[in-house]
Each structure stands twice: as structure tokens, then as C-alpha cells.
Amino acid sequence: MRKTLFAWLLGCSVAFAQERKAPAYPLITHDPYFSIWSTTDELNKGTTSHWTGANQSLTGLINIDGKVYSFLGKPDKVYQTIVPAGEQEAYPVTYTETKPGDNWINADFDDAQWQKGAGALGSRGSVAKTVWAKDEVWIRKTFTFDDLSAGTVYLKIQHDDKATVYLNGQQIYTKPDLQGKFAYIPLTGNLAKALKKGRNVLSVYAVNTGGPSFVDFGLVQESPASKSMAFTEGKQKSLQFNATQTVYEFTCGPADLTVTFTSPLLMNDLNLLARPVSYIAAKVRANDGAAHKVSLYFGASTNVAVHNAFQQVEASKYTANSLSVLKAGTIEQPLLKRTGDDVRIDWGYMYVAVPQSYHAIQTITNTGDALKTLFGQRVAQTGQLKGEQLVLNTVIPMGSVGATAKEQFVMLGYDDLYPVQYFKNNLRPWWNTDGKQTIEQQLALAATQYKTVTQQCNAFDKKLYADALKSGGEAYANLCELAYRQAVSAHKLVKSLEGEMLFLSKENFSNGSIGTVDITYPSAPLFLIYNPDLVKGMMNGIFYFSESGKWAKPYSAHDLGTYPQANGQTYGEDMPVEESGNMLILAAAIAKVEGNANYAKKHWKTLTTWAEYLAKDGFDPANQLSTDDFAGHLARNANLSVKAIVALGGYGTLAGMMGDKATGQKYTAMAKDMAKRWMEAADAGDHYALTFNNKNTWSQKYNLVWDKVLKLDLFPKEVYSREVKYYLTKQEKYGLPLDSRKTYTKSDWITWTATLADNPADFKALIAPVYTYVLETPDRVPMSDWHETKDARRQNFTARSVVGGFYIKMLNDKLNKK
């Protein structure tokens, strides 16, 4: 982000905007599993986490003349278990789904007639050990506890939806809605008195108000290992956010420190893009004219390599290729077993590596011993350690540092071995397709290329920002910077056994699908600009699904499975007009960018089948879902109709490019005729309606943007201008609502809608509230593309690739230079 912000444009103070740059900041971003973020504006104010919210702690400290300052993260708290939650082990419970008497919460209640089961409890298909099938459930867990003097006890609980908890009859917790992550509730004050020496009973009442059900709970006590050694927080002076880098500046007493996180996701070099290695660089210089003895500490929790913190890991240290290396991974190594949405990787191995020339001291410890080396204390030296929640520690002695800056870097890498399964075949990562490469070779290459790669990133970041600024102004440029790493790292690059590139997305906090077409569609503008081959990589799997005969329907599939298993569609319902239209439009977009229809020609039979379907059923869509499936089914959807019309126009253009003039003219004429009929059917006076049959509605017609970007000229420009003029009367503080049914919105679609504007002022007016949302949303998570326009609250979606759609304005400017 750039420091100068137009307060009048953003609707917030300059001081606030300078402090807040993003809802969350990417530090390590490579793919849906290897993805670590900071959720605080100051790097040393919180624990770093995976985009799902699970702690994946990175810590950084600097020792200057014996005084220690923190600059990165806070160490994880470590808890000792009193009553295990189900993520740790299946704990015995009694339960009933029939309302018991009021005294069921008491320790002396007789629950002998209740059912016996094991926690957690939940609906079928969840990770629960016992099925909870009805709307309500009452649960009791008996346990023994003896040490009341060992420190604060915490209730650990996660539930979907409502839950109330009692300890020996006393209420200790209640929450009337979803608690999606484990919450740790301290039992202090009067709550502490509920816990007795000897026999105790935890009683839980949970209610499912719709959708899946789940409840899991336990009791823990903070371990003495959580008491970290004394240090001073470095003072963060600035934060600069670029497309591939996040840069922090600190003052740590007599020295200044610059910390740069670089994930070199440069799309012009797919081998570099796919290399699973990020740099964390520290540059130190004295600020007082004197020289100081300096050493750096970097710690990485092995939680980076687990799904939950209680999984047992094994860590080791060794040297290879002139590097000092720390390695860790789960003992179990359940390769590609765990699927779904709120999931972390628990196979493969994480790596921390530095050049041997640094003479770094590397150790593997539990959390309590992690910082001892930096504080000059002895740590038991071992080349291997097993346990849970270990820390990989690296101390780099920098020697005497004066006014001339010294820089050192640490590399964090991940070898996922086989990242995805593709139609029952486990595929290796792109960088090791032949199975002959090693992660040590990748780390060594990354170390050798550090200066070159970071220079390339710097140059790319500057050009991207300048191009975005020219295209849409400052707020737009800042949004594009925010979107870059998030969009790229929500994919995994692999190669099929047939040798085709696959760039597979995950629907992060949406439904966990892999290779979803209506995720590819909004994400594509970014990749069409910088490497259209990656868009082909998003589409290849869907084409294969149809052309192999595995998907026999006359329209496109929705997805390829549930991440990381791409074995065929798992979404419960088709979106025939949506997905067929998406694939046709993107095929036309690739041809426009490349200047030829070679990719479409390769899949012409399939594209023709989908075009014929849209010609028959696309203009006036039946009751079905669109990409905005959270809004529910909708018949006669005018925006979905636009998609079909533009897709058919794109198909006509492709046919013409391939030399089939007759087919090209036929489908172009068909699309233009449909556009005329659409204008009549959707006409609501000063705007066009949400549905053909209800003129008292409105919606964003974001699909129209491709008529402009691809210069199909199906709709008169008056349609764009009428809609944009109307949208400007419907804006809320945090953006233009998606349509007249609700006040929530999709930020990617707003950028598409804004691109319909024929002047910069209207474009900026539609974009400004989106950036205000980014700066003011109370949800400190990687940017959500679905938010409420009145209060800036996210509506679940997190860290999705669709923010690549922000680049639609830049794509339009590139393809249609005036």
C-alpha cells in the first residue's frame, strides 16, 4: 500500500487508513495448505495463523547487546488437557435427544438410562464420533480433577449452532449462535468455584437451528511452558504491502530493523511460481552511530504441518546442499486422506533452512524451551525429536552491526509429496513431476537466487501498482495489490499423467470444492493478464471430465471434487447455464488475449455441445442456482441470461476465428437477437430487473462486462450507462448490494460492474466503498469477497481466489487500448 490516501474518497481518516492496510496480511503464501497470515496491524501483536484461523506460529526476535526485542508474532499458548476434546481423543459421554428434567445439569443426576457415546457429537458426514440427529441434544461428561492450585482452567468448546455449558450445575458458558473455532473460556472469579476436587460433571445443551450440527468440548489448563521469557516489543514504524511482498520496519532500541516476507509468485516463471519456498529477510542497522552485537531468532511451530495441534510430529535437523535444515511432519502421514473446507495439511514436511555460511544455531524444542538459546541458556542438543506442538528454532549471529546495514534471510518451505489426487491418481507437485527432484535442491536454488528473485519481485510489484493506478486510481490499485497473493495461492499447480497443466483452485470457506468452474470464472482476469496458460490449467480438468466420458451431461460440470481429491463432481446440484456460460466466455477470453482460437479448437466438440445447450435453455433460465448460490434458486434470472447471451456471442467469435464463418454468423446473430429480446424482457424503466417477471427488483449485471472486454457489441452502450447510473443510487457505506433481495454484496462483482462505467469518476465512486470495507471490516481474516454493505461483516467466504476478478478493469484496458 502507498502511504498517501484520499480521505475524502475512502470515507475514513488518513491516520486510520495509514494504520490499517488490510483485514489480514499474507506472510507465506503458496497454496491452500501452505498459507500463513498475520491478523494484526502490528506484526508482533498476535500469533500468526493459517487462513482458516488455526494458529501456525512464526516468531521472530532480535538480541541487541543482550537486550531482546520481538518483531514477529507471539508464541502459541500451550495447554495441558484435563478433559480431552474430540479432536484429541474420543471421550465417553452420556447423551439424550429427548428433553430431560430440569435437574439434568446437576452432578448427582442419574443418567444411567441415557445413551452412551463418544465425543464429539454431530450430524452424519461430520468428523463427529457420535451422530446427533435431532434439533437438540443434552450431553454429560464425568471426570475427576485433583489439582485446584495449578493455575487457570479453561473451557475449550466449538459448536454449530447454539450451546450452553454447565459445570456441576453452574452455568459457565452460553452462546446463541455458531462458534466455528475452538474458543478457550477462562474459569475465573465465580466460575472457578464451580470446579471441585474429585468428581465433576460437565453438562452441555446444544441446538441445531439449520444445516449441519456439531458440538465438541473439553477442559484444559495453561501450561507453565506458555510463560515466555521477558523481552521488549520492537516498535513498528511502518508497513508496506506489495503484490508479492509484505515489508515491516521496526525500531528496536539502538537499531532499526526491516523485515520482508517474499513469496515469489511470478507468473512468467512457472517453476519459480511452483517452488514452495518463501523468504523471511531481516536487515539491521544501528541508528545511534555506535556498533552493536546482534543475533536474530526465528521460530516456526510444527503446527504448520498438522491439521490439529494434538497430532504427533517428528522433527530432525541436518545439513544439505550448503544449507542448515530443520524438517518436521506428522508421524502418521495420512496422505490425501482428509478432505473438506476447514482443513490443514497433515502429510508432507515443513522445512526451515539457512545458508551454512551464517553459522546458525538450530534446535528442535518444545514451546517452553524455544527461546532459551537466544537468551544465552543451554538447550539439550538433539538431532531428532518427537512430540506435539514442537518448535523449529534458528539463531543467526550477525556479529557487530553499525551504520552499514546487514541482511540475512531464512527460508520456509513445504514438500507436500503428492498434493492432489486426480481421477484416482496421486499427482506430484509441479516442481517434482518426474519424481527426481528434492526439496533440498529447491531450497538450495532459492538460496542461490535470493537476490535475483527479490529484485524481480520488486520490479514486478512496482509495475503492477503503476498499471493498476493508471487503470483505476489509488483505491483500485490498493485492492489489486491485496488480491494478488490471495488469488494465486488459492490454487495448486500440478501436471496430469497425460501431461496437461492443472491449476486447481480450492473453494476456501465456501464448500471446499476443487476446480470449481464458477471460482475459475471470477478469478480469471488476473491470470489472463499475466499468464493465460494458467487459465487453461483451471479449465483443463473440466474439459477432461466431459471428454473422457466421466461427465455425460450436455452442459459443464460444476467442480472436480472436494479438495484435495479431484475425482469428479461432489457438489450436490448442477448449475447448467452458469458453468457452461463460464467455460465458453473464458475460452473466448483466452482467444482474445492470445490472438488465436487454438485452445478452443482443441475442445471444439465440447464447447459446441455447451453452446447448443445455451441456445436452447440459456435465454430464459429455469429455476436454478447461479454462482451466487448462497442467494438461493432463482428462475428467469436476467443476469444469468446475460451470461448465456455473452457466451453464445463468444462462441460465434471463436467460430469466426477458426474460419467457420457460417457458424460464427449464426451464433453472433442469435446472441444479438437475444440481447434485443433481453432488453425488452428485463426493462424496468430506469434500470433492468433482477428477473424477467418482477420489474420491482434490480441486480448487478456483472456478466455484461465481457461484452465490453471482448468487444462483442451485443448490447448497446446505453444498457451499461443506464445500469451504472442506477447503481450509484443504491450504494451503501461498504459497497453496492448484489441485488434487491439482500444488502450483502460480492466485491469481485462490484469491480466488474464498475468496469461498465464509461468514465473514471463513476468507476471510482463504485470502487471506493469496497476499499473502505477492506479498511474497516471488523473481521481480521484474509479478505472475504462476500460481505455485508451496512456493517462490513464478512459472510463466511475467506481467502478465496475470486479476488483475482478485481483485475477486470486492467484486463479491459489491456485488450482495448484507446
GROMACS .gro file of C-alpha atoms in nm, residues 20-168:
model
  149
   20ARG     CA    1  -0.482  -0.029   0.870
   21LYS     CA    2  -0.382  -0.166   0.531
   22ALA     CA    3  -0.577  -0.491   0.508
   23PRO     CA    4  -0.802  -0.721   0.710
   24ALA     CA    5  -0.507  -0.963   0.730
   25TYR     CA    6  -0.156  -0.967   0.586
   26PRO     CA    7  -0.007  -1.253   0.381
   27LEU     CA    8   0.335  -1.362   0.503
   28ILE     CA    9   0.383  -1.707   0.349
   29THR     CA   10   0.154  -1.782   0.054
   30HIS     CA   11   0.192  -2.074  -0.185
   31ASP     CA   12  -0.119  -2.291  -0.199
   32PRO     CA   13  -0.436  -2.363   0.003
   33TYR     CA   14  -0.235  -2.555   0.264
   34PHE     CA   15   0.091  -2.360   0.283
   35SER     CA   16  -0.054  -2.022   0.372
   36ILE     CA   17   0.037  -1.820   0.684
   37TRP     CA   18  -0.104  -1.477   0.771
   38SER     CA   19  -0.080  -1.203   1.031
   39THR     CA   20  -0.418  -1.079   1.151
   40THR     CA   21  -0.292  -0.773   1.339
   41ASP     CA   22  -0.173  -0.441   1.203
   42GLU     CA   23   0.146  -0.471   1.408
   43LEU     CA   24   0.340  -0.786   1.332
   44ASN     CA   25   0.438  -0.856   1.693
   45LYS     CA   26   0.090  -0.813   1.843
   46GLY     CA   27  -0.062  -1.153   1.761
   47THR     CA   28   0.002  -1.515   1.674
   48THR     CA   29   0.031  -1.588   1.303
   49SER     CA   30  -0.220  -1.831   1.160
   50HIS     CA   31  -0.332  -2.033   0.862
   51TRP     CA   32  -0.605  -1.861   0.659
   52THR     CA   33  -0.860  -2.089   0.829
   53GLY     CA   34  -0.771  -1.927   1.161
   54ALA     CA   35  -0.576  -2.216   1.312
   55ASN     CA   36  -0.257  -2.098   1.481
   56GLN     CA   37   0.059  -2.160   1.280
   57SER     CA   38   0.301  -1.964   1.491
   58LEU     CA   39   0.603  -1.790   1.345
   59THR     CA   40   0.812  -1.594   1.594
   60GLY     CA   41   1.098  -1.353   1.545
   61LEU     CA   42   1.321  -1.178   1.800
   62ILE     CA   43   1.641  -0.978   1.786
   63ASN     CA   44   1.907  -0.968   2.057
   64ILE     CA   45   2.097  -0.640   2.065
   65ASP     CA   46   2.377  -0.623   2.320
   66GLY     CA   47   2.191  -0.869   2.540
   67LYS     CA   48   1.851  -0.699   2.525
   68VAL     CA   49   1.584  -0.889   2.334
   69TYR     CA   50   1.311  -0.732   2.120
   70SER     CA   51   1.022  -0.912   1.950
   71PHE     CA   52   0.924  -0.827   1.594
   72LEU     CA   53   0.726  -1.128   1.466
   73GLY     CA   54   0.426  -1.296   1.622
   74LYS     CA   55   0.357  -1.428   1.966
   75PRO     CA   56   0.428  -1.788   2.064
   76ASP     CA   57   0.135  -2.028   2.088
   77LYS     CA   58  -0.013  -2.089   2.427
   78VAL     CA   59   0.036  -2.449   2.533
   79TYR     CA   60  -0.244  -2.619   2.725
   80GLN     CA   61  -0.243  -2.931   2.940
   81THR     CA   62  -0.551  -3.147   2.896
   82ILE     CA   63  -0.794  -3.211   3.183
   83VAL     CA   64  -1.088  -3.333   2.975
   84PRO     CA   65  -0.991  -3.409   2.614
   85ALA     CA   66  -1.192  -3.266   2.327
   86GLY     CA   67  -1.281  -3.496   2.042
   87GLU     CA   68  -1.008  -3.361   1.815
   88GLN     CA   69  -0.762  -3.515   2.061
   89GLU     CA   70  -0.939  -3.838   2.152
   90ALA     CA   71  -1.290  -3.982   2.160
   91TYR     CA   72  -1.410  -3.912   2.514
   92PRO     CA   73  -1.701  -4.111   2.667
   93VAL     CA   74  -2.027  -3.926   2.726
   94THR     CA   75  -2.389  -3.995   2.804
   95TYR     CA   76  -2.647  -3.809   2.597
   96THR     CA   77  -3.013  -3.784   2.507
   97GLU     CA   78  -3.208  -3.617   2.229
   98THR     CA   79  -3.525  -3.614   2.441
   99LYS     CA   80  -3.569  -3.324   2.684
  100PRO     CA   81  -3.475  -3.437   3.037
  101GLY     CA   82  -3.585  -3.295   3.372
  102ASP     CA   83  -3.452  -2.960   3.492
  103ASN     CA   84  -3.203  -3.124   3.728
  104TRP     CA   85  -3.009  -3.288   3.442
  105ILE     CA   86  -2.726  -3.036   3.489
  106ASN     CA   87  -2.655  -3.141   3.849
  107ALA     CA   88  -2.360  -3.360   3.939
  108ASP     CA   89  -2.584  -3.610   4.123
  109PHE     CA   90  -2.833  -3.655   3.836
  110ASP     CA   91  -2.886  -4.021   3.740
  111ASP     CA   92  -2.813  -4.052   3.367
  112ALA     CA   93  -2.796  -4.433   3.362
  113GLN     CA   94  -3.084  -4.451   3.114
  114TRP     CA   95  -2.925  -4.207   2.870
  115GLN     CA   96  -2.746  -4.328   2.559
  116LYS     CA   97  -2.371  -4.383   2.570
  117GLY     CA   98  -2.144  -4.243   2.306
  118ALA     CA   99  -1.816  -4.069   2.237
  119GLY     CA  100  -1.746  -3.701   2.171
  120ALA     CA  101  -1.760  -3.504   1.955
  121LEU     CA  102  -2.127  -3.520   1.853
  122GLY     CA  103  -2.263  -3.403   1.520
  123SER     CA  104  -2.464  -3.469   1.206
  124ARG     CA  105  -2.389  -3.753   0.970
  125GLY     CA  106  -2.089  -3.689   0.750
  126SER     CA  107  -1.916  -3.463   1.002
  127VAL     CA  108  -1.598  -3.554   1.190
  128ALA     CA  109  -1.809  -3.633   1.498
  129LYS     CA  110  -1.773  -3.971   1.667
  130THR     CA  111  -2.142  -3.991   1.762
  131VAL     CA  112  -2.436  -3.892   1.542
  132TRP     CA  113  -2.655  -3.611   1.672
  133ALA     CA  114  -2.963  -3.637   1.450
  134LYS     CA  115  -3.232  -3.416   1.606
  135ASP     CA  116  -3.253  -3.041   1.670
  136GLU     CA  117  -3.147  -3.061   2.035
  137VAL     CA  118  -2.905  -3.271   2.236
  138TRP     CA  119  -2.821  -3.293   2.609
  139ILE     CA  120  -2.473  -3.427   2.695
  140ARG     CA  121  -2.300  -3.517   3.023
  141LYS     CA  122  -1.932  -3.593   3.080
  142THR     CA  123  -1.799  -3.711   3.419
  143PHE     CA  124  -1.433  -3.659   3.509
  144THR     CA  125  -1.200  -3.642   3.807
  145PHE     CA  126  -0.979  -3.344   3.887
  146ASP     CA  127  -0.745  -3.310   4.184
  147ASP     CA  128  -0.506  -3.013   4.142
  148LEU     CA  129  -0.700  -2.692   4.201
  149SER     CA  130  -0.385  -2.485   4.260
  150ALA     CA  131  -0.208  -2.542   3.926
  151GLY     CA  132  -0.346  -2.236   3.751
  152THR     CA  133  -0.638  -2.114   3.544
  153VAL     CA  134  -0.864  -2.376   3.387
  154TYR     CA  135  -1.027  -2.307   3.050
  155LEU     CA  136  -1.340  -2.447   2.889
  156LYS     CA  137  -1.248  -2.545   2.534
  157ILE     CA  138  -1.554  -2.552   2.307
  158GLN     CA  139  -1.667  -2.548   1.944
  159HIS     CA  140  -2.029  -2.576   1.834
  160ASP     CA  141  -2.279  -2.545   1.547
  161ASP     CA  142  -2.520  -2.383   1.630
  162LYS     CA  143  -2.617  -2.284   1.991
  163ALA     CA  144  -2.460  -2.417   2.311
  164THR     CA  145  -2.481  -2.371   2.687
  165VAL     CA  146  -2.241  -2.540   2.929
  166TYR     CA  147  -2.275  -2.619   3.300
  167LEU     CA  148  -2.009  -2.740   3.542
  168ASN     CA  149  -2.155  -2.920   3.843
   0.00000   0.00000   0.00000
